[in-house]
Amino acid sequence: MYSLENNILKIDIKKTGAELCGITGLKNNIAFMWHADPDIWGSYAPNLFPIIGALKDNTYIFEDHKYELPKHGFIRNNEDITLLEQTKNSITFKLVSNNDLIKKYPFNFEFLITYTLTENTIEVKHSIKNLDDNTMYFSVGGHPAFKCPVYQNENYEDYSFEFEHTENSKTHLVNMENGLITANTEQVFDNSNKIELNRDIFKKDALIFKDLKSKKVTLKSANHGPILTVSHHDFDYLGLWAKPNGDYVCIEPWLGIADSEDTNQNLIEKEGIISLAPNKSYQATYSIEIHNSHLV
């Protein structure tokens, strides 16, 4: 376990998976992250690479070869990630491709993730470098889970997501048996910028958006106002999710998406896939701002 703190916040990160596992206000000891109850959902904030979500039959095809990857890729729960550097306000972890990973993902790469704590904001920066002689294909994203409700004597229904712009987007429905994206959609916004939470909102799995104008989403309490804001300017997709009986919500910035039901499984043609030329690097950052009114 590693930690960063200033006079406002403390954050904790597990070496396994380089997973953010705690955000705590130091003055009032309020915890803002989900506690990873294994009986409900035993994760805090998995890092997603080199895929997002599920593959059809857990399989993709690259250059006529079939490869298998688990849901969300292999950073999650990975024990081979190492600490690269720690400073007063930042910490960086590293994973480099190895013989075992090459069997699942035939590219030589370097994956870095850096957490930087500045006042009341945590910045999460992903850096991917292609060490291969060929073009590399990948997706990357975050999956942070936040306590909901944050305060005692509140209900899940007291909370909402508030977006920075008025939206008219639909969610892309998930096949709950295999995690693949169906051709069906449901309207979520109707010229509005708010989603009210209730215990049934995720009964069909995640809300998945491909075309939001907003690059900021705030978790808001009807009783205590805005709690935290996730800014995701570098990410094209957004997922919102929780287990129906969990006291948390996930706000998930993604560059990429699960396979569709009609996929041909070809990695190069996968929706949202990023291509990276040899010896080039790619960076994508999102941030979590805890509103100051909850830190006194």
mmCIF file of C-alpha atoms in Angstrom:
data_model
loop_
_atom_site.group_PDB
_atom_site.id
_atom_site.type_symbol
_atom_site.label_atom_id
_atom_site.label_comp_id
_atom_site.label_asym_id
_atom_site.label_seq_id
_atom_site.Cartn_x
_atom_site.Cartn_y
_atom_site.Cartn_z
ATOM 1 C CA MET A 1 0.000 0.000 0.000
ATOM 2 C CA TYR A 2 1.232 3.492 -0.859
ATOM 3 C CA SER A 3 -0.114 6.866 0.227
ATOM 4 C CA LEU A 4 -0.002 10.529 -0.717
ATOM 5 C CA GLU A 5 -1.329 13.316 1.455
ATOM 6 C CA ASN A 6 -1.400 17.064 1.865
ATOM 7 C CA ASN A 7 -3.203 19.167 4.459
ATOM 8 C CA ILE A 8 -6.572 18.407 2.840
ATOM 9 C CA LEU A 9 -6.684 14.852 1.482
ATOM 10 C CA LYS A 10 -5.022 11.501 1.816
ATOM 11 C CA ILE A 11 -5.138 8.965 -1.003
ATOM 12 C CA ASP A 12 -4.133 5.297 -0.856
ATOM 13 C CA ILE A 13 -3.013 3.110 -3.756
ATOM 14 C CA LYS A 14 -2.529 -0.649 -3.812
ATOM 15 C CA LYS A 15 0.575 -1.979 -5.532
ATOM 16 C CA THR A 16 -1.576 -4.771 -6.970
ATOM 17 C CA GLY A 17 -3.094 -3.325 -10.103
ATOM 18 C CA ALA A 18 -1.826 0.146 -9.094
ATOM 19 C CA GLU A 19 -5.405 0.584 -7.871
ATOM 20 C CA LEU A 20 -6.603 3.716 -6.095
ATOM 21 C CA CYS A 21 -8.299 2.401 -2.965
ATOM 22 C CA GLY A 22 -8.882 5.355 -0.677
ATOM 23 C CA ILE A 23 -9.705 9.071 -0.709
ATOM 24 C CA THR A 24 -10.121 10.539 2.767
ATOM 25 C CA GLY A 25 -10.613 14.072 4.046
ATOM 26 C CA LEU A 26 -7.964 14.649 6.714
ATOM 27 C CA LYS A 27 -9.845 17.288 8.713
ATOM 28 C CA ASN A 28 -13.114 15.372 9.078
ATOM 29 C CA ASN A 29 -12.037 11.781 8.254
ATOM 30 C CA ILE A 30 -14.768 11.427 5.610
ATOM 31 C CA ALA A 31 -14.099 8.559 3.180
ATOM 32 C CA PHE A 32 -15.188 9.130 -0.401
ATOM 33 C CA MET A 33 -14.338 5.780 -2.014
ATOM 34 C CA TRP A 34 -16.251 2.513 -1.889
ATOM 35 C CA HIS A 35 -14.817 -0.027 0.563
ATOM 36 C CA ALA A 36 -14.745 -2.964 -1.895
ATOM 37 C CA ASP A 37 -17.082 -5.292 -0.030
ATOM 38 C CA PRO A 38 -16.282 -8.692 -1.610
ATOM 39 C CA ASP A 39 -19.860 -9.885 -1.059
ATOM 40 C CA ILE A 40 -21.102 -7.144 -3.381
ATOM 41 C CA TRP A 41 -18.233 -5.916 -5.581
ATOM 42 C CA GLY A 42 -14.703 -6.404 -4.365
ATOM 43 C CA SER A 43 -12.891 -3.647 -6.244
ATOM 44 C CA TYR A 44 -12.129 0.025 -5.629
ATOM 45 C CA ALA A 45 -10.996 1.547 -8.927
ATOM 46 C CA PRO A 46 -9.615 -0.964 -11.436
ATOM 47 C CA ASN A 47 -7.359 0.337 -14.186
ATOM 48 C CA LEU A 48 -8.518 -0.874 -17.588
ATOM 49 C CA PHE A 49 -5.983 -1.825 -20.280
ATOM 50 C CA PRO A 50 -5.606 -2.940 -23.059
ATOM 51 C CA ILE A 51 -9.364 -3.454 -23.446
ATOM 52 C CA ILE A 52 -12.515 -2.012 -21.914
ATOM 53 C CA GLY A 53 -15.277 -4.363 -20.833
ATOM 54 C CA ALA A 54 -15.844 -7.800 -22.313
ATOM 55 C CA LEU A 55 -14.631 -9.420 -25.507
ATOM 56 C CA LYS A 56 -16.889 -11.819 -27.372
ATOM 57 C CA ASP A 57 -15.966 -15.257 -25.999
ATOM 58 C CA ASN A 58 -13.090 -13.444 -24.187
ATOM 59 C CA THR A 59 -11.302 -13.593 -27.543
ATOM 60 C CA TYR A 60 -9.957 -11.223 -30.174
ATOM 61 C CA ILE A 61 -8.199 -11.776 -33.491
ATOM 62 C CA PHE A 62 -4.997 -10.075 -34.589
ATOM 63 C CA GLU A 63 -3.170 -11.020 -37.787
ATOM 64 C CA ASP A 64 -5.200 -14.232 -38.072
ATOM 65 C CA HIS A 65 -4.260 -15.397 -34.583
ATOM 66 C CA LYS A 66 -6.715 -15.737 -31.699
ATOM 67 C CA TYR A 67 -5.858 -14.346 -28.280
ATOM 68 C CA GLU A 68 -7.754 -14.427 -24.991
ATOM 69 C CA LEU A 69 -8.105 -11.579 -22.518
ATOM 70 C CA PRO A 70 -10.300 -11.282 -19.426
ATOM 71 C CA LYS A 71 -12.838 -8.519 -19.010
ATOM 72 C CA HIS A 72 -11.144 -5.104 -18.702
ATOM 73 C CA GLY A 73 -7.695 -6.525 -19.554
ATOM 74 C CA PHE A 74 -4.708 -7.445 -17.398
ATOM 75 C CA ILE A 75 -3.721 -4.364 -15.358
ATOM 76 C CA ARG A 76 -6.543 -5.098 -12.942
ATOM 77 C CA ASN A 77 -5.273 -7.300 -10.073
ATOM 78 C CA ASN A 78 -1.828 -7.502 -11.702
ATOM 79 C CA GLU A 79 0.953 -8.399 -9.247
ATOM 80 C CA ASP A 80 3.815 -7.544 -11.634
ATOM 81 C CA ILE A 81 3.279 -3.791 -11.549
ATOM 82 C CA THR A 82 6.219 -1.998 -9.926
ATOM 83 C CA LEU A 83 6.703 1.356 -8.264
ATOM 84 C CA LEU A 84 8.659 3.596 -10.626
ATOM 85 C CA GLU A 85 8.825 6.858 -8.687
ATOM 86 C CA GLN A 86 7.295 8.597 -5.692
ATOM 87 C CA THR A 87 7.537 12.307 -4.919
ATOM 88 C CA LYS A 88 5.882 14.466 -2.295
ATOM 89 C CA ASN A 89 2.694 14.828 -4.339
ATOM 90 C CA SER A 90 2.798 12.082 -6.990
ATOM 91 C CA ILE A 91 3.383 8.383 -7.443
ATOM 92 C CA THR A 92 4.001 6.452 -10.663
ATOM 93 C CA PHE A 93 3.634 2.723 -11.321
ATOM 94 C CA LYS A 94 4.941 0.769 -14.291
ATOM 95 C CA LEU A 95 4.197 -2.421 -16.195
ATOM 96 C CA VAL A 96 6.262 -3.585 -19.161
ATOM 97 C CA SER A 97 5.248 -6.396 -21.479
ATOM 98 C CA ASN A 98 6.761 -9.783 -20.686
ATOM 99 C CA ASN A 99 6.702 -13.319 -22.060
ATOM 100 C CA ASP A 100 3.450 -14.196 -20.306
ATOM 101 C CA LEU A 101 1.664 -11.066 -21.513
ATOM 102 C CA ILE A 102 2.900 -11.491 -25.080
ATOM 103 C CA LYS A 103 0.885 -14.712 -25.224
ATOM 104 C CA LYS A 104 -2.269 -12.691 -24.500
ATOM 105 C CA TYR A 105 -1.345 -9.392 -26.133
ATOM 106 C CA PRO A 106 1.295 -9.541 -28.890
ATOM 107 C CA PHE A 107 2.794 -6.066 -28.476
ATOM 108 C CA ASN A 108 5.813 -4.773 -26.587
ATOM 109 C CA PHE A 109 4.695 -1.836 -24.472
ATOM 110 C CA GLU A 110 5.307 0.246 -21.379
ATOM 111 C CA PHE A 111 2.287 1.210 -19.274
ATOM 112 C CA LEU A 112 2.648 3.970 -16.674
ATOM 113 C CA ILE A 113 -0.008 5.316 -14.347
ATOM 114 C CA THR A 114 0.642 8.409 -12.238
ATOM 115 C CA TYR A 115 -1.481 9.709 -9.372
ATOM 116 C CA THR A 116 -0.902 13.363 -8.507
ATOM 117 C CA LEU A 117 -2.488 15.012 -5.475
ATOM 118 C CA THR A 118 -2.913 18.788 -5.741
ATOM 119 C CA GLU A 119 -4.994 20.458 -3.035
ATOM 120 C CA ASN A 120 -8.457 18.839 -3.305
ATOM 121 C CA THR A 121 -7.912 17.116 -6.687
ATOM 122 C CA ILE A 122 -6.489 13.734 -7.691
ATOM 123 C CA GLU A 123 -5.164 13.516 -11.245
ATOM 124 C CA VAL A 124 -4.906 10.058 -12.826
ATOM 125 C CA LYS A 125 -2.578 10.024 -15.830
ATOM 126 C CA HIS A 126 -2.121 7.034 -18.131
ATOM 127 C CA SER A 127 0.970 6.887 -20.360
ATOM 128 C CA ILE A 128 1.352 4.116 -22.913
ATOM 129 C CA LYS A 129 4.492 3.730 -25.019
ATOM 130 C CA ASN A 130 4.758 1.414 -28.003
ATOM 131 C CA LEU A 131 8.104 -0.388 -27.736
ATOM 132 C CA ASP A 132 7.261 -2.574 -30.714
ATOM 133 C CA ASP A 133 8.303 -2.371 -34.365
ATOM 134 C CA ASN A 134 4.663 -2.544 -35.418
ATOM 135 C CA THR A 135 1.555 -0.484 -34.748
ATOM 136 C CA MET A 136 -0.001 -1.244 -31.370
ATOM 137 C CA TYR A 137 -3.753 -1.352 -30.686
ATOM 138 C CA PHE A 138 -5.330 -0.758 -27.280
ATOM 139 C CA SER A 139 -8.023 0.825 -25.145
ATOM 140 C CA VAL A 140 -7.574 2.402 -21.723
ATOM 141 C CA GLY A 141 -9.846 3.683 -18.994
ATOM 142 C CA GLY A 142 -10.773 4.067 -15.354
ATOM 143 C CA HIS A 143 -13.385 2.500 -13.079
ATOM 144 C CA PRO A 144 -13.380 4.450 -9.763
ATOM 145 C CA ALA A 145 -16.145 3.583 -7.286
ATOM 146 C CA PHE A 146 -17.369 6.256 -4.883
ATOM 147 C CA LYS A 147 -19.370 5.905 -1.690
ATOM 148 C CA CYS A 148 -23.049 6.651 -2.175
ATOM 149 C CA PRO A 149 -24.426 7.816 0.138
ATOM 150 C CA VAL A 150 -21.400 9.528 1.652
ATOM 151 C CA TYR A 151 -23.100 10.666 4.828
ATOM 152 C CA GLN A 152 -25.086 8.741 7.418
ATOM 153 C CA ASN A 153 -28.849 9.241 7.527
ATOM 154 C CA GLU A 154 -28.947 9.595 3.742
ATOM 155 C CA ASN A 155 -30.392 7.298 1.102
ATOM 156 C CA TYR A 156 -29.163 6.285 -2.338
ATOM 157 C CA GLU A 157 -32.164 8.135 -3.762
ATOM 158 C CA ASP A 158 -30.878 11.416 -2.300
ATOM 159 C CA TYR A 159 -28.097 11.415 -4.897
ATOM 160 C CA SER A 160 -27.840 12.359 -8.567
ATOM 161 C CA PHE A 161 -25.337 12.805 -11.367
ATOM 162 C CA GLU A 162 -25.154 16.366 -12.661
ATOM 163 C CA PHE A 163 -23.500 17.068 -16.022
ATOM 164 C CA GLU A 164 -21.916 20.307 -17.171
ATOM 165 C CA HIS A 165 -24.060 20.565 -20.311
ATOM 166 C CA THR A 166 -27.646 19.783 -21.251
ATOM 167 C CA GLU A 167 -27.727 16.347 -22.888
ATOM 168 C CA ASN A 168 -30.028 14.239 -25.071
ATOM 169 C CA SER A 169 -28.005 11.016 -25.059
ATOM 170 C CA LYS A 170 -29.161 7.422 -24.962
ATOM 171 C CA THR A 171 -27.541 4.533 -23.150
ATOM 172 C CA HIS A 172 -26.311 1.601 -25.218
ATOM 173 C CA LEU A 173 -27.776 -1.513 -23.645
ATOM 174 C CA VAL A 174 -25.666 -4.451 -22.502
ATOM 175 C CA ASN A 175 -26.409 -8.140 -22.935
ATOM 176 C CA MET A 176 -26.298 -9.113 -19.274
ATOM 177 C CA GLU A 177 -25.365 -12.719 -20.031
ATOM 178 C CA ASN A 178 -22.104 -11.948 -21.839
ATOM 179 C CA GLY A 179 -21.396 -8.236 -21.276
ATOM 180 C CA LEU A 180 -21.540 -7.367 -24.977
ATOM 181 C CA ILE A 181 -23.090 -4.178 -26.359
ATOM 182 C CA THR A 182 -26.406 -4.770 -28.094
ATOM 183 C CA ALA A 183 -27.940 -2.771 -30.938
ATOM 184 C CA ASN A 184 -30.604 -1.453 -28.550
ATOM 185 C CA THR A 185 -30.634 1.907 -26.807
ATOM 186 C CA GLU A 186 -32.787 3.653 -24.221
ATOM 187 C CA GLN A 187 -33.282 7.369 -23.755
ATOM 188 C CA VAL A 188 -31.668 8.661 -20.561
ATOM 189 C CA PHE A 189 -31.583 12.423 -21.010
ATOM 190 C CA ASP A 190 -34.398 14.556 -22.384
ATOM 191 C CA ASN A 191 -32.801 17.957 -22.806
ATOM 192 C CA SER A 192 -31.553 17.780 -19.226
ATOM 193 C CA ASN A 193 -28.274 17.581 -17.320
ATOM 194 C CA LYS A 194 -29.237 15.332 -14.413
ATOM 195 C CA ILE A 195 -29.694 11.634 -13.703
ATOM 196 C CA GLU A 196 -31.470 10.846 -10.437
ATOM 197 C CA LEU A 197 -30.194 7.734 -8.684
ATOM 198 C CA ASN A 198 -32.402 4.895 -7.520
ATOM 199 C CA ARG A 199 -31.876 1.219 -6.760
ATOM 200 C CA ASP A 200 -33.192 0.121 -10.159
ATOM 201 C CA ILE A 201 -31.141 2.438 -12.333
ATOM 202 C CA PHE A 202 -28.444 -0.181 -13.043
ATOM 203 C CA LYS A 203 -30.713 -3.214 -13.187
ATOM 204 C CA LYS A 204 -29.849 -3.544 -16.913
ATOM 205 C CA ASP A 205 -26.131 -3.089 -16.188
ATOM 206 C CA ALA A 206 -24.143 0.089 -16.858
ATOM 207 C CA LEU A 207 -25.352 3.271 -18.465
ATOM 208 C CA ILE A 208 -23.003 3.652 -21.438
ATOM 209 C CA PHE A 209 -22.697 6.906 -23.362
ATOM 210 C CA LYS A 210 -20.876 7.476 -26.638
ATOM 211 C CA ASP A 211 -21.794 11.069 -27.486
ATOM 212 C CA LEU A 212 -21.931 13.248 -24.371
ATOM 213 C CA LYS A 213 -21.083 16.910 -24.786
ATOM 214 C CA SER A 214 -20.197 17.087 -21.116
ATOM 215 C CA LYS A 215 -16.650 16.275 -19.999
ATOM 216 C CA LYS A 216 -17.461 16.744 -16.320
ATOM 217 C CA VAL A 217 -19.925 14.848 -14.141
ATOM 218 C CA THR A 218 -20.665 15.630 -10.499
ATOM 219 C CA LEU A 219 -22.011 13.315 -7.823
ATOM 220 C CA LYS A 220 -24.469 15.477 -5.904
ATOM 221 C CA SER A 221 -26.374 15.028 -2.646
ATOM 222 C CA ALA A 222 -29.780 16.639 -2.274
ATOM 223 C CA ASN A 223 -28.880 17.352 1.349
ATOM 224 C CA HIS A 224 -25.205 18.273 1.135
ATOM 225 C CA GLY A 225 -24.737 19.614 -2.405
ATOM 226 C CA PRO A 226 -21.997 18.626 -4.862
ATOM 227 C CA ILE A 227 -19.722 15.940 -3.410
ATOM 228 C CA LEU A 228 -17.149 15.282 -6.136
ATOM 229 C CA THR A 229 -16.568 15.945 -9.814
ATOM 230 C CA VAL A 230 -14.876 13.669 -12.342
ATOM 231 C CA SER A 231 -13.375 15.528 -15.322
ATOM 232 C CA HIS A 232 -12.615 13.353 -18.340
ATOM 233 C CA HIS A 233 -11.650 15.592 -21.263
ATOM 234 C CA ASP A 234 -9.316 12.986 -22.796
ATOM 235 C CA PHE A 235 -11.962 10.251 -22.925
ATOM 236 C CA ASP A 236 -14.634 9.658 -25.588
ATOM 237 C CA TYR A 237 -16.913 7.255 -23.702
ATOM 238 C CA LEU A 238 -18.420 7.323 -20.224
ATOM 239 C CA GLY A 239 -19.859 4.494 -18.170
ATOM 240 C CA LEU A 240 -21.946 4.819 -14.991
ATOM 241 C CA TRP A 241 -22.491 1.653 -12.981
ATOM 242 C CA ALA A 242 -23.004 -0.107 -9.671
ATOM 243 C CA LYS A 243 -24.299 -3.381 -8.373
ATOM 244 C CA PRO A 244 -27.975 -2.775 -7.547
ATOM 245 C CA ASN A 245 -27.422 -3.498 -3.841
ATOM 246 C CA GLY A 246 -24.127 -1.630 -3.486
ATOM 247 C CA ASP A 247 -23.753 1.681 -1.649
ATOM 248 C CA TYR A 248 -21.532 3.142 -4.348
ATOM 249 C CA VAL A 249 -21.459 4.464 -7.902
ATOM 250 C CA CYS A 250 -18.757 4.109 -10.532
ATOM 251 C CA ILE A 251 -17.939 6.990 -12.870
ATOM 252 C CA GLU A 252 -15.881 5.434 -15.656
ATOM 253 C CA PRO A 253 -13.954 7.415 -18.302
ATOM 254 C CA TRP A 254 -13.157 5.160 -21.237
ATOM 255 C CA LEU A 255 -11.173 5.241 -24.457
ATOM 256 C CA GLY A 256 -12.826 2.196 -25.939
ATOM 257 C CA ILE A 257 -15.836 0.029 -25.232
ATOM 258 C CA ALA A 258 -16.849 -3.613 -24.855
ATOM 259 C CA ASP A 259 -17.379 -5.691 -27.994
ATOM 260 C CA SER A 260 -20.686 -5.423 -29.756
ATOM 261 C CA GLU A 261 -22.773 -8.555 -30.254
ATOM 262 C CA ASP A 262 -22.104 -8.492 -34.001
ATOM 263 C CA THR A 263 -18.331 -8.005 -33.734
ATOM 264 C CA ASN A 264 -16.001 -9.828 -36.118
ATOM 265 C CA GLN A 265 -13.509 -9.883 -33.195
ATOM 266 C CA ASN A 266 -10.777 -8.281 -35.301
ATOM 267 C CA LEU A 267 -8.807 -6.071 -32.894
ATOM 268 C CA ILE A 268 -7.911 -3.510 -35.562
ATOM 269 C CA GLU A 269 -11.612 -2.991 -36.375
ATOM 270 C CA LYS A 270 -12.821 -2.925 -32.757
ATOM 271 C CA GLU A 271 -14.931 0.127 -31.871
ATOM 272 C CA GLY A 272 -12.965 2.794 -30.023
ATOM 273 C CA ILE A 273 -9.609 1.067 -30.458
ATOM 274 C CA ILE A 274 -6.545 3.345 -30.451
ATOM 275 C CA SER A 275 -3.639 2.775 -32.847
ATOM 276 C CA LEU A 276 -0.159 3.825 -31.774
ATOM 277 C CA ALA A 277 2.830 3.904 -34.115
ATOM 278 C CA PRO A 278 6.173 2.334 -33.133
ATOM 279 C CA ASN A 279 8.192 4.261 -30.534
ATOM 280 C CA LYS A 280 5.313 6.700 -29.958
ATOM 281 C CA SER A 281 3.558 7.462 -26.668
ATOM 282 C CA TYR A 282 -0.063 8.143 -25.792
ATOM 283 C CA GLN A 283 -1.376 9.932 -22.716
ATOM 284 C CA ALA A 284 -4.863 10.272 -21.262
ATOM 285 C CA THR A 285 -5.777 11.877 -17.937
ATOM 286 C CA TYR A 286 -8.886 12.212 -15.812
ATOM 287 C CA SER A 287 -9.269 13.913 -12.453
ATOM 288 C CA ILE A 288 -11.358 13.597 -9.288
ATOM 289 C CA GLU A 289 -12.103 16.816 -7.430
ATOM 290 C CA ILE A 290 -13.538 16.567 -3.904
ATOM 291 C CA HIS A 291 -15.594 19.687 -3.247
ATOM 292 C CA ASN A 292 -14.145 21.834 -0.483
ATOM 293 C CA SER A 293 -17.372 22.026 1.514
ATOM 294 C CA HIS A 294 -16.859 18.355 2.444
ATOM 295 C CA LEU A 295 -13.256 18.787 3.587
ATOM 296 C CA VAL A 296 -13.682 21.073 6.614
#
